[in-house]
Short mmCIF file of C-alpha atoms in Angstrom, two decimals:
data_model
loop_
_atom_site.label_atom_id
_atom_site.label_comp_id
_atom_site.label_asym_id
_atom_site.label_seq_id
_atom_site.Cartn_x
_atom_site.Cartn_y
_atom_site.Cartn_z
CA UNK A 1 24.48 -50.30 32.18
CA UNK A 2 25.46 -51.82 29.01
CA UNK A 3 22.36 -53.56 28.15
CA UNK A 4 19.87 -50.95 29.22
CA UNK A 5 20.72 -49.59 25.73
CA UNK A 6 22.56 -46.54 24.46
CA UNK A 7 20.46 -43.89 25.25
CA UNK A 8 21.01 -44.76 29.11
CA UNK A 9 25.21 -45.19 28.21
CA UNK A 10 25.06 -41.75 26.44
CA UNK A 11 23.39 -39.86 29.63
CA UNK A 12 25.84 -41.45 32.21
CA UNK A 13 28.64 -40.86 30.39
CA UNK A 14 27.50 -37.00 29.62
CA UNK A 15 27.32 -36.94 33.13
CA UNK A 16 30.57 -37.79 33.85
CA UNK A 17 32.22 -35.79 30.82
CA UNK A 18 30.40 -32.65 31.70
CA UNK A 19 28.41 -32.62 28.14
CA UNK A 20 25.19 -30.50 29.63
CA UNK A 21 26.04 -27.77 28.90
CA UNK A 22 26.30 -29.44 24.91
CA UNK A 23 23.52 -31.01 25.00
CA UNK A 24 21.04 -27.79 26.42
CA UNK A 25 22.84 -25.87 23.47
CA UNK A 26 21.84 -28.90 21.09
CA UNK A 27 18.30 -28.34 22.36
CA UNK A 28 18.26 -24.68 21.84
CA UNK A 29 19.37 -25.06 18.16
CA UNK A 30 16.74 -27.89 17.61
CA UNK A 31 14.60 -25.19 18.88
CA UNK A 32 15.36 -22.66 16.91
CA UNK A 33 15.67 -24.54 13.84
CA UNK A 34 12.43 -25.38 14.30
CA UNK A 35 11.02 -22.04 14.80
CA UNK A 36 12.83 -20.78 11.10
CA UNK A 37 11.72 -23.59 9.63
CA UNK A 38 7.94 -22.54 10.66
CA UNK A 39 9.21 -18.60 9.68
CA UNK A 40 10.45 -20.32 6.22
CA UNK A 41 7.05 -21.96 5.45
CA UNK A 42 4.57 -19.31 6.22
CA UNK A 43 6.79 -16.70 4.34
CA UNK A 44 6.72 -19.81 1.20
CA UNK A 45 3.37 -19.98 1.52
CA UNK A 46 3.02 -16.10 1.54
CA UNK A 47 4.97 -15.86 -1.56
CA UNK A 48 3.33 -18.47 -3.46
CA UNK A 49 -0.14 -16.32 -3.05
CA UNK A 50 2.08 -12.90 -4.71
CA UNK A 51 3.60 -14.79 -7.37
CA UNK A 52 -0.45 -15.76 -8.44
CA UNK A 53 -0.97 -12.30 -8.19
CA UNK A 54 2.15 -11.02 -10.13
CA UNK A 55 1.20 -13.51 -12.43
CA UNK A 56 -2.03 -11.92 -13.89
CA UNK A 57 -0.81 -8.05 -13.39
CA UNK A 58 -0.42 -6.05 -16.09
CA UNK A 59 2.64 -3.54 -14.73
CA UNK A 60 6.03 -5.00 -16.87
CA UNK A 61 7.40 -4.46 -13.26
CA UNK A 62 5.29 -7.36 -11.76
CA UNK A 63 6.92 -9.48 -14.35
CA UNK A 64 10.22 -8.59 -13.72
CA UNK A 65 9.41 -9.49 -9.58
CA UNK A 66 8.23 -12.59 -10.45
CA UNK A 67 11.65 -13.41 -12.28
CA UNK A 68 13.09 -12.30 -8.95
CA UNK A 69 11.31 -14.19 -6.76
CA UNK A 70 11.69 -17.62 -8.69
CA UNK A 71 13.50 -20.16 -7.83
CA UNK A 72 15.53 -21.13 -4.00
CA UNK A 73 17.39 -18.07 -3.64
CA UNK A 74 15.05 -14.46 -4.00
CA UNK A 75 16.85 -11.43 -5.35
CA UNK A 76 15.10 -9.66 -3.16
CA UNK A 77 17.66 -6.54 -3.78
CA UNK A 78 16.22 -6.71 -7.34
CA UNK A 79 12.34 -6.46 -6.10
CA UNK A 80 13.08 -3.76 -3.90
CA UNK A 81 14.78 -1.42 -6.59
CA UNK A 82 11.63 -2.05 -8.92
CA UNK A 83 9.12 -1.35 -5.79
CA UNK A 84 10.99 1.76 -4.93
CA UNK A 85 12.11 3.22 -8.85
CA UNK A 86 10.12 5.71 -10.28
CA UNK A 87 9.96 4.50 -13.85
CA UNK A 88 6.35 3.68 -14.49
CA UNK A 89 4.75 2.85 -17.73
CA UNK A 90 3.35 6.06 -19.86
CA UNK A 91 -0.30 4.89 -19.60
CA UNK A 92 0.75 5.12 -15.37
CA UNK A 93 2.38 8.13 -15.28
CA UNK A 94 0.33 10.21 -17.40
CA UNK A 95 -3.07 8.94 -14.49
CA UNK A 96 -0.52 10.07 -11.46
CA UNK A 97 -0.24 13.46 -13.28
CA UNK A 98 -3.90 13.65 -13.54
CA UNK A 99 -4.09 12.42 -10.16
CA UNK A 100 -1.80 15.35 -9.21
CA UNK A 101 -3.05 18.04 -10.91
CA UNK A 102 -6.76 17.06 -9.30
CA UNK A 103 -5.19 16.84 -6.08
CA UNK A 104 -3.59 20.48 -6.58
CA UNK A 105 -7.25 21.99 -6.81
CA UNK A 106 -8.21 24.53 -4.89
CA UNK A 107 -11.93 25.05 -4.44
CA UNK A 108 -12.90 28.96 -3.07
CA UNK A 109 -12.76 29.85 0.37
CA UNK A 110 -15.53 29.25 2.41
CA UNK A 111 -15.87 32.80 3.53
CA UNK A 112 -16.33 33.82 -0.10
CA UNK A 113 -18.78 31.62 -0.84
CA UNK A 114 -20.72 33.10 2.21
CA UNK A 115 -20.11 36.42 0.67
CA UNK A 116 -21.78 35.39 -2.38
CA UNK A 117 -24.29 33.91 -1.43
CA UNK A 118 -25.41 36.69 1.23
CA UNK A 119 -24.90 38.89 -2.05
CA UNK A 120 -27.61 36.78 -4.14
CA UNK A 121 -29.84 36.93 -1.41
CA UNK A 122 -29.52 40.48 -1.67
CA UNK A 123 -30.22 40.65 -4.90
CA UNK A 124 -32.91 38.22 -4.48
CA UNK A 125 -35.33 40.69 -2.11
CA UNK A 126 -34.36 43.87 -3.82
CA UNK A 127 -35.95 42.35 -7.27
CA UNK A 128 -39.05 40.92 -5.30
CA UNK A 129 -38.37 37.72 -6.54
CA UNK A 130 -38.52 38.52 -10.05
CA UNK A 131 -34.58 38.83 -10.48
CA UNK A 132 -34.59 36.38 -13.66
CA UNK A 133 -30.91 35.52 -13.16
CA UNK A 134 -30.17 32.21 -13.51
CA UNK A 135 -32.33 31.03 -16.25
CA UNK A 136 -30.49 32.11 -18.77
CA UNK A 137 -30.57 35.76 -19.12
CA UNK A 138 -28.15 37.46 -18.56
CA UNK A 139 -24.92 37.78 -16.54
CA UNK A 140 -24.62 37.77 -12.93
CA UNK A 141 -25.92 40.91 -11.29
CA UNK A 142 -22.81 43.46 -9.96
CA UNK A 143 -23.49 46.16 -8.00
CA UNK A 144 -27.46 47.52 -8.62
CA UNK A 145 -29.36 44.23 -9.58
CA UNK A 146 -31.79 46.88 -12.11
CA UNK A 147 -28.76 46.83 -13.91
CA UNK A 148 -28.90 43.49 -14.63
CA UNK A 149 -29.99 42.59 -18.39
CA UNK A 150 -32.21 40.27 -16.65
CA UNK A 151 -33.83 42.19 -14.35
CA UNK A 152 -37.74 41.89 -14.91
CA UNK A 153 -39.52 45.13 -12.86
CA UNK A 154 -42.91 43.38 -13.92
#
């Protein structure tokens, strides 16, 4: 058994110790080394492609990730405080509070556009056609359109 080489000394003698139970945990951490080390890569690689990006942005923030993210150990605590703070650069905030306010419009109700439309249409047949509204002369009709200032009889 001797000269059939180590390997062959090792198994017979894990046999006889009872080491199988070592050497299937061995395995399993070979294993699962293996597996971070995969996880470690594609997360490098992932982070090499951000840091080009953070690079060439304009946000101070991005700058101040990329100083997190340098070197072996990420302060990752650090890029998650600038991702989530609310402190954002004037030129930034005052475009979300334009953003804002646009997103606060209100246009009119659909039912009163109906209404005013149906009301112009009114208008429309009791001047014949000739209501002159809308080019200019004169203010909307209310109530009897031969009120209007624009009203042409003619």
């Amino acid at each position: 058994m001797l000269e059939e080489g180590p390997s062959r000394l090792f198994d017979a003698l894990a046999s006889i110790l009872g080491l199988e139970d070592l050497i299937d945990a061995a395995d399993a951490l070979k294993e699962t080394r293996a597996s971070r080390t995969k996880a470690h890569k594609a997360v490098q690689d992932r982070l090499d492609s951000i840091r080009e990006k953070l690079k060439t942005h304009p946000d101070e923030r991005a700058a101040k990730c990329l100083e997190a993210l340098a070197g072996r150990q990420w302060q990752l605590e650090t890029v998650t405080e600038l991702l989530s703070a609310d402190r954002t650069s004037a030129e930034a905030d005052s475009e979300i509070r334009r953003l804002r306010e646009l997103a606060g419009l209100r246009g009119p109700e659909p039912a009163a556009v109906g209404g005013g439309s149906a009301s112009l249409e009114v208008c429309a047949r009791r001047a014949g056609g000739r209501c002159s509204y809308g080019r200019g002369k004169g203010a909307p009709p209310s109530g009897d359109p031969r009120e209007s200032p624009g009203f042409s009889s003619s």
